[in-house]
Amino acid sequence: MANRLSKIYTRTGDSGTTGLGDGSRVAKSDLRVAAMGDVDELNAVLGMLLVESLADDVRDSLLAIQHDLFDLGGELCMPGHHFIQAGRVTFLERTLDAWNEELSPLKEFILPGGSRAAAVCHLARTVCRRAERVLHALHAQSPLTPVALQYLNRLSDLLFVLCRTLNRHANVPDVLWNNQHKL
């Protein structure tokens, strides 16, 4: 990447457009730009989670996911290019299954919270769901690969299970929803 980003500002976006990786320019309000931003935000929230004390397998999985999200951002930035492979969805499914196997069955809805790491992970999960919604809206305008859409869907499921796993590792109970709660 030597000298790739030798100049950080270009002034080319001052008029409300931004350049894509293929050289085309689109409005900053374009769904593609929104999708790239949501995927980037998700990656940033995972970065926040990675500063927490985590088990090695969790840390390694999250780092791999960050790289996948960067690849997904590249796929969004360069229409027609495909960087996320189906094997990455399989990786998420296997990881999710392994973590979920260690948890007790869920009998109630849970609220975001518990340990600090789980709360940050819940934030990542909600950002992931938003990114997924925006990708589907973009897909209706400009078809994306099925793998890109599947990846975010599985990732949000994995993040939900990870929230519970993080609380378990911290010996903190999940925050159960109380449907009898009245103000």
PDB file of C-alpha atoms in Angstrom:
ATOM      1  CA  MET A   1       0.000   0.000   0.000  1.00  0.00           C
ATOM      2  CA  ALA A   2       3.066   2.259  -0.214  1.00  0.00           C
ATOM      3  CA  ASN A   3       2.120   5.716  -1.462  1.00  0.00           C
ATOM      4  CA  ARG A   4      -1.439   4.610  -2.159  1.00  0.00           C
ATOM      5  CA  LEU A   5      -2.848   7.169   0.233  1.00  0.00           C
ATOM      6  CA  SER A   6      -0.230   9.846  -0.037  1.00  0.00           C
ATOM      7  CA  LYS A   7      -2.917  12.529  -0.085  1.00  0.00           C
ATOM      8  CA  ILE A   8      -5.902  12.091   2.193  1.00  0.00           C
ATOM      9  CA  TYR A   9      -8.128  14.895   0.973  1.00  0.00           C
ATOM     10  CA  THR A  10      -8.874  15.417  -2.698  1.00  0.00           C
ATOM     11  CA  ARG A  11     -11.718  17.953  -2.628  1.00  0.00           C
ATOM     12  CA  THR A  12     -13.518  15.833  -5.236  1.00  0.00           C
ATOM     13  CA  GLY A  13     -16.322  15.049  -2.779  1.00  0.00           C
ATOM     14  CA  ASP A  14     -17.098  18.652  -1.923  1.00  0.00           C
ATOM     15  CA  SER A  15     -19.948  18.694  -4.445  1.00  0.00           C
ATOM     16  CA  GLY A  16     -21.764  15.779  -2.787  1.00  0.00           C
ATOM     17  CA  THR A  17     -20.400  12.927  -4.865  1.00  0.00           C
ATOM     18  CA  THR A  18     -17.877  10.233  -4.109  1.00  0.00           C
ATOM     19  CA  GLY A  19     -15.732   7.981  -6.243  1.00  0.00           C
ATOM     20  CA  LEU A  20     -16.182   4.245  -6.393  1.00  0.00           C
ATOM     21  CA  GLY A  21     -13.359   1.782  -6.910  1.00  0.00           C
ATOM     22  CA  ASP A  22     -14.239   1.397 -10.582  1.00  0.00           C
ATOM     23  CA  GLY A  23     -13.717   5.123 -11.174  1.00  0.00           C
ATOM     24  CA  SER A  24     -17.404   6.053 -11.391  1.00  0.00           C
ATOM     25  CA  ARG A  25     -18.877   8.791  -9.221  1.00  0.00           C
ATOM     26  CA  VAL A  26     -22.146   8.561  -7.313  1.00  0.00           C
ATOM     27  CA  ALA A  27     -24.041  10.813  -4.946  1.00  0.00           C
ATOM     28  CA  LYS A  28     -23.024  10.478  -1.314  1.00  0.00           C
ATOM     29  CA  SER A  29     -26.712   9.749  -0.647  1.00  0.00           C
ATOM     30  CA  ASP A  30     -26.618   6.708  -2.997  1.00  0.00           C
ATOM     31  CA  LEU A  31     -27.682   3.393  -1.441  1.00  0.00           C
ATOM     32  CA  ARG A  32     -24.321   1.892  -2.408  1.00  0.00           C
ATOM     33  CA  VAL A  33     -22.534   4.543  -0.340  1.00  0.00           C
ATOM     34  CA  ALA A  34     -24.952   3.967   2.547  1.00  0.00           C
ATOM     35  CA  ALA A  35     -24.235   0.217   2.378  1.00  0.00           C
ATOM     36  CA  MET A  36     -20.484   0.831   2.343  1.00  0.00           C
ATOM     37  CA  GLY A  37     -20.868   3.143   5.340  1.00  0.00           C
ATOM     38  CA  ASP A  38     -22.938   0.645   7.314  1.00  0.00           C
ATOM     39  CA  VAL A  39     -20.443  -2.152   6.644  1.00  0.00           C
ATOM     40  CA  ASP A  40     -17.613   0.185   7.671  1.00  0.00           C
ATOM     41  CA  GLU A  41     -19.494   1.166  10.845  1.00  0.00           C
ATOM     42  CA  LEU A  42     -20.025  -2.511  11.666  1.00  0.00           C
ATOM     43  CA  ASN A  43     -16.316  -3.117  11.247  1.00  0.00           C
ATOM     44  CA  ALA A  44     -15.594  -0.189  13.582  1.00  0.00           C
ATOM     45  CA  VAL A  45     -17.947  -1.545  16.253  1.00  0.00           C
ATOM     46  CA  LEU A  46     -16.206  -4.919  15.997  1.00  0.00           C
ATOM     47  CA  GLY A  47     -12.960  -3.010  16.522  1.00  0.00           C
ATOM     48  CA  MET A  48     -14.471  -1.603  19.732  1.00  0.00           C
ATOM     49  CA  LEU A  49     -15.373  -5.127  20.801  1.00  0.00           C
ATOM     50  CA  LEU A  50     -11.839  -6.325  20.111  1.00  0.00           C
ATOM     51  CA  VAL A  51     -10.413  -3.990  22.777  1.00  0.00           C
ATOM     52  CA  GLU A  52     -12.312  -6.012  25.385  1.00  0.00           C
ATOM     53  CA  SER A  53     -10.850  -9.063  27.108  1.00  0.00           C
ATOM     54  CA  LEU A  54     -11.869 -11.940  24.835  1.00  0.00           C
ATOM     55  CA  ALA A  55     -11.106 -15.628  24.500  1.00  0.00           C
ATOM     56  CA  ASP A  56      -8.556 -16.383  21.795  1.00  0.00           C
ATOM     57  CA  ASP A  57     -11.080 -18.188  19.560  1.00  0.00           C
ATOM     58  CA  VAL A  58     -13.458 -15.221  19.771  1.00  0.00           C
ATOM     59  CA  ARG A  59     -10.670 -12.749  19.029  1.00  0.00           C
ATOM     60  CA  ASP A  60      -9.432 -14.799  16.058  1.00  0.00           C
ATOM     61  CA  SER A  61     -12.949 -15.153  14.651  1.00  0.00           C
ATOM     62  CA  LEU A  62     -13.681 -11.436  14.997  1.00  0.00           C
ATOM     63  CA  LEU A  63     -10.416 -10.507  13.286  1.00  0.00           C
ATOM     64  CA  ALA A  64     -11.271 -12.832  10.387  1.00  0.00           C
ATOM     65  CA  ILE A  65     -14.737 -11.255  10.212  1.00  0.00           C
ATOM     66  CA  GLN A  66     -13.204  -7.775  10.097  1.00  0.00           C
ATOM     67  CA  HIS A  67     -11.189  -8.838   7.054  1.00  0.00           C
ATOM     68  CA  ASP A  68     -14.330 -10.288   5.470  1.00  0.00           C
ATOM     69  CA  LEU A  69     -16.178  -7.022   6.068  1.00  0.00           C
ATOM     70  CA  PHE A  70     -13.355  -5.096   4.435  1.00  0.00           C
ATOM     71  CA  ASP A  71     -13.676  -7.453   1.451  1.00  0.00           C
ATOM     72  CA  LEU A  72     -17.441  -6.868   1.425  1.00  0.00           C
ATOM     73  CA  GLY A  73     -16.808  -3.127   1.413  1.00  0.00           C
ATOM     74  CA  GLY A  74     -14.522  -3.642  -1.578  1.00  0.00           C
ATOM     75  CA  GLU A  75     -17.241  -5.611  -3.325  1.00  0.00           C
ATOM     76  CA  LEU A  76     -19.676  -2.760  -2.730  1.00  0.00           C
ATOM     77  CA  CYS A  77     -17.121  -0.164  -3.828  1.00  0.00           C
ATOM     78  CA  MET A  78     -16.337  -2.005  -7.058  1.00  0.00           C
ATOM     79  CA  PRO A  79     -19.644  -3.052  -8.662  1.00  0.00           C
ATOM     80  CA  GLY A  80     -19.334  -6.353 -10.470  1.00  0.00           C
ATOM     81  CA  HIS A  81     -16.387  -7.599  -8.410  1.00  0.00           C
ATOM     82  CA  HIS A  82     -16.873 -10.507  -6.012  1.00  0.00           C
ATOM     83  CA  PHE A  83     -14.567 -10.953  -3.042  1.00  0.00           C
ATOM     84  CA  ILE A  84     -16.679 -12.816  -0.461  1.00  0.00           C
ATOM     85  CA  GLN A  85     -16.702 -16.552  -1.143  1.00  0.00           C
ATOM     86  CA  ALA A  86     -19.349 -19.039   0.024  1.00  0.00           C
ATOM     87  CA  GLY A  87     -16.781 -20.635   2.325  1.00  0.00           C
ATOM     88  CA  ARG A  88     -16.883 -17.516   4.489  1.00  0.00           C
ATOM     89  CA  VAL A  89     -20.614 -18.093   5.138  1.00  0.00           C
ATOM     90  CA  THR A  90     -19.771 -21.682   6.064  1.00  0.00           C
ATOM     91  CA  PHE A  91     -17.105 -20.358   8.465  1.00  0.00           C
ATOM     92  CA  LEU A  92     -19.754 -18.209  10.182  1.00  0.00           C
ATOM     93  CA  GLU A  93     -22.180 -21.138  10.424  1.00  0.00           C
ATOM     94  CA  ARG A  94     -19.583 -23.480  11.921  1.00  0.00           C
ATOM     95  CA  THR A  95     -18.423 -20.855  14.403  1.00  0.00           C
ATOM     96  CA  LEU A  96     -22.004 -20.003  15.360  1.00  0.00           C
ATOM     97  CA  ASP A  97     -22.870 -23.690  15.856  1.00  0.00           C
ATOM     98  CA  ALA A  98     -19.797 -24.274  18.042  1.00  0.00           C
ATOM     99  CA  TRP A  99     -20.531 -21.292  20.283  1.00  0.00           C
ATOM    100  CA  ASN A 100     -24.259 -22.021  20.456  1.00  0.00           C
ATOM    101  CA  GLU A 101     -23.610 -25.631  21.488  1.00  0.00           C
ATOM    102  CA  GLU A 102     -22.121 -24.367  24.759  1.00  0.00           C
ATOM    103  CA  LEU A 103     -25.184 -22.273  25.648  1.00  0.00           C
ATOM    104  CA  SER A 104     -28.349 -23.311  27.419  1.00  0.00           C
ATOM    105  CA  PRO A 105     -31.502 -23.159  25.296  1.00  0.00           C
ATOM    106  CA  LEU A 106     -33.046 -19.721  25.240  1.00  0.00           C
ATOM    107  CA  LYS A 107     -36.514 -19.661  26.811  1.00  0.00           C
ATOM    108  CA  GLU A 108     -37.048 -15.902  26.945  1.00  0.00           C
ATOM    109  CA  PHE A 109     -36.208 -12.913  24.805  1.00  0.00           C
ATOM    110  CA  ILE A 110     -33.121 -11.083  25.965  1.00  0.00           C
ATOM    111  CA  LEU A 111     -32.336  -7.397  26.115  1.00  0.00           C
ATOM    112  CA  PRO A 112     -29.019  -5.903  25.042  1.00  0.00           C
ATOM    113  CA  GLY A 113     -26.646  -5.823  27.973  1.00  0.00           C
ATOM    114  CA  GLY A 114     -25.062  -7.969  30.605  1.00  0.00           C
ATOM    115  CA  SER A 115     -21.320  -7.550  30.379  1.00  0.00           C
ATOM    116  CA  ARG A 116     -19.695  -4.595  28.639  1.00  0.00           C
ATOM    117  CA  ALA A 117     -18.397  -6.859  25.855  1.00  0.00           C
ATOM    118  CA  ALA A 118     -21.878  -8.307  25.285  1.00  0.00           C
ATOM    119  CA  ALA A 119     -23.382  -4.799  25.168  1.00  0.00           C
ATOM    120  CA  VAL A 120     -20.857  -3.767  22.494  1.00  0.00           C
ATOM    121  CA  CYS A 121     -21.589  -6.987  20.633  1.00  0.00           C
ATOM    122  CA  HIS A 122     -25.325  -6.215  20.730  1.00  0.00           C
ATOM    123  CA  LEU A 123     -24.519  -2.845  19.154  1.00  0.00           C
ATOM    124  CA  ALA A 124     -22.549  -4.652  16.436  1.00  0.00           C
ATOM    125  CA  ARG A 125     -25.521  -6.984  15.888  1.00  0.00           C
ATOM    126  CA  THR A 126     -27.936  -4.087  15.370  1.00  0.00           C
ATOM    127  CA  VAL A 127     -25.542  -2.298  12.997  1.00  0.00           C
ATOM    128  CA  CYS A 128     -25.180  -5.592  11.112  1.00  0.00           C
ATOM    129  CA  ARG A 129     -28.973  -5.870  10.746  1.00  0.00           C
ATOM    130  CA  ARG A 130     -29.112  -2.299   9.419  1.00  0.00           C
ATOM    131  CA  ALA A 131     -26.333  -3.026   6.940  1.00  0.00           C
ATOM    132  CA  GLU A 132     -28.222  -6.111   5.820  1.00  0.00           C
ATOM    133  CA  ARG A 133     -31.411  -4.086   5.237  1.00  0.00           C
ATOM    134  CA  VAL A 134     -29.508  -1.508   3.185  1.00  0.00           C
ATOM    135  CA  LEU A 135     -27.791  -4.241   1.155  1.00  0.00           C
ATOM    136  CA  HIS A 136     -31.188  -5.730   0.324  1.00  0.00           C
ATOM    137  CA  ALA A 137     -32.482  -2.305  -0.752  1.00  0.00           C
ATOM    138  CA  LEU A 138     -29.389  -1.857  -2.915  1.00  0.00           C
ATOM    139  CA  HIS A 139     -29.808  -5.390  -4.291  1.00  0.00           C
ATOM    140  CA  ALA A 140     -33.293  -4.417  -5.536  1.00  0.00           C
ATOM    141  CA  GLN A 141     -31.655  -1.635  -7.611  1.00  0.00           C
ATOM    142  CA  SER A 142     -28.340  -3.233  -8.504  1.00  0.00           C
ATOM    143  CA  PRO A 143     -28.022  -6.984  -7.966  1.00  0.00           C
ATOM    144  CA  LEU A 144     -25.419  -8.147  -5.455  1.00  0.00           C
ATOM    145  CA  THR A 145     -24.110 -11.653  -5.001  1.00  0.00           C
ATOM    146  CA  PRO A 146     -26.238 -13.984  -2.894  1.00  0.00           C
ATOM    147  CA  VAL A 147     -23.140 -14.648  -0.777  1.00  0.00           C
ATOM    148  CA  ALA A 148     -22.857 -10.964   0.222  1.00  0.00           C
ATOM    149  CA  LEU A 149     -26.466 -10.997   1.438  1.00  0.00           C
ATOM    150  CA  GLN A 150     -26.097 -14.374   3.169  1.00  0.00           C
ATOM    151  CA  TYR A 151     -22.912 -13.264   4.896  1.00  0.00           C
ATOM    152  CA  LEU A 152     -24.534 -10.394   6.781  1.00  0.00           C
ATOM    153  CA  ASN A 153     -27.567 -12.501   7.648  1.00  0.00           C
ATOM    154  CA  ARG A 154     -25.401 -15.231   9.200  1.00  0.00           C
ATOM    155  CA  LEU A 155     -23.149 -12.665  10.844  1.00  0.00           C
ATOM    156  CA  SER A 156     -26.050 -11.054  12.701  1.00  0.00           C
ATOM    157  CA  ASP A 157     -27.082 -14.503  13.968  1.00  0.00           C
ATOM    158  CA  LEU A 158     -23.487 -15.225  15.005  1.00  0.00           C
ATOM    159  CA  LEU A 159     -23.281 -11.898  16.838  1.00  0.00           C
ATOM    160  CA  PHE A 160     -26.459 -12.711  18.782  1.00  0.00           C
ATOM    161  CA  VAL A 161     -24.964 -16.020  19.909  1.00  0.00           C
ATOM    162  CA  LEU A 162     -21.676 -14.280  20.650  1.00  0.00           C
ATOM    163  CA  CYS A 163     -23.470 -11.805  22.947  1.00  0.00           C
ATOM    164  CA  ARG A 164     -24.703 -14.716  25.019  1.00  0.00           C
ATOM    165  CA  THR A 165     -21.288 -16.397  24.864  1.00  0.00           C
ATOM    166  CA  LEU A 166     -19.560 -13.249  26.098  1.00  0.00           C
ATOM    167  CA  ASN A 167     -21.952 -12.980  29.041  1.00  0.00           C
ATOM    168  CA  ARG A 168     -21.337 -16.641  29.843  1.00  0.00           C
ATOM    169  CA  HIS A 169     -17.552 -16.144  29.741  1.00  0.00           C
ATOM    170  CA  ALA A 170     -17.923 -13.140  32.070  1.00  0.00           C
ATOM    171  CA  ASN A 171     -20.239 -15.071  34.435  1.00  0.00           C
ATOM    172  CA  VAL A 172     -22.887 -12.411  33.865  1.00  0.00           C
ATOM    173  CA  PRO A 173     -26.454 -13.490  33.136  1.00  0.00           C
ATOM    174  CA  ASP A 174     -28.225 -12.380  29.981  1.00  0.00           C
ATOM    175  CA  VAL A 175     -30.747  -9.627  30.626  1.00  0.00           C
ATOM    176  CA  LEU A 176     -34.110 -11.324  30.223  1.00  0.00           C
ATOM    177  CA  TRP A 177     -37.071  -9.422  28.885  1.00  0.00           C
ATOM    178  CA  ASN A 178     -39.835  -9.140  31.459  1.00  0.00           C
ATOM    179  CA  ASN A 179     -43.120  -8.925  29.603  1.00  0.00           C
ATOM    180  CA  GLN A 180     -44.872  -8.129  32.877  1.00  0.00           C
ATOM    181  CA  HIS A 181     -42.839  -4.941  33.373  1.00  0.00           C
ATOM    182  CA  LYS A 182     -45.053  -1.913  33.799  1.00  0.00           C
ATOM    183  CA  LEU A 183     -44.000   1.678  34.352  1.00  0.00           C
TER     184      LEU A 183
END
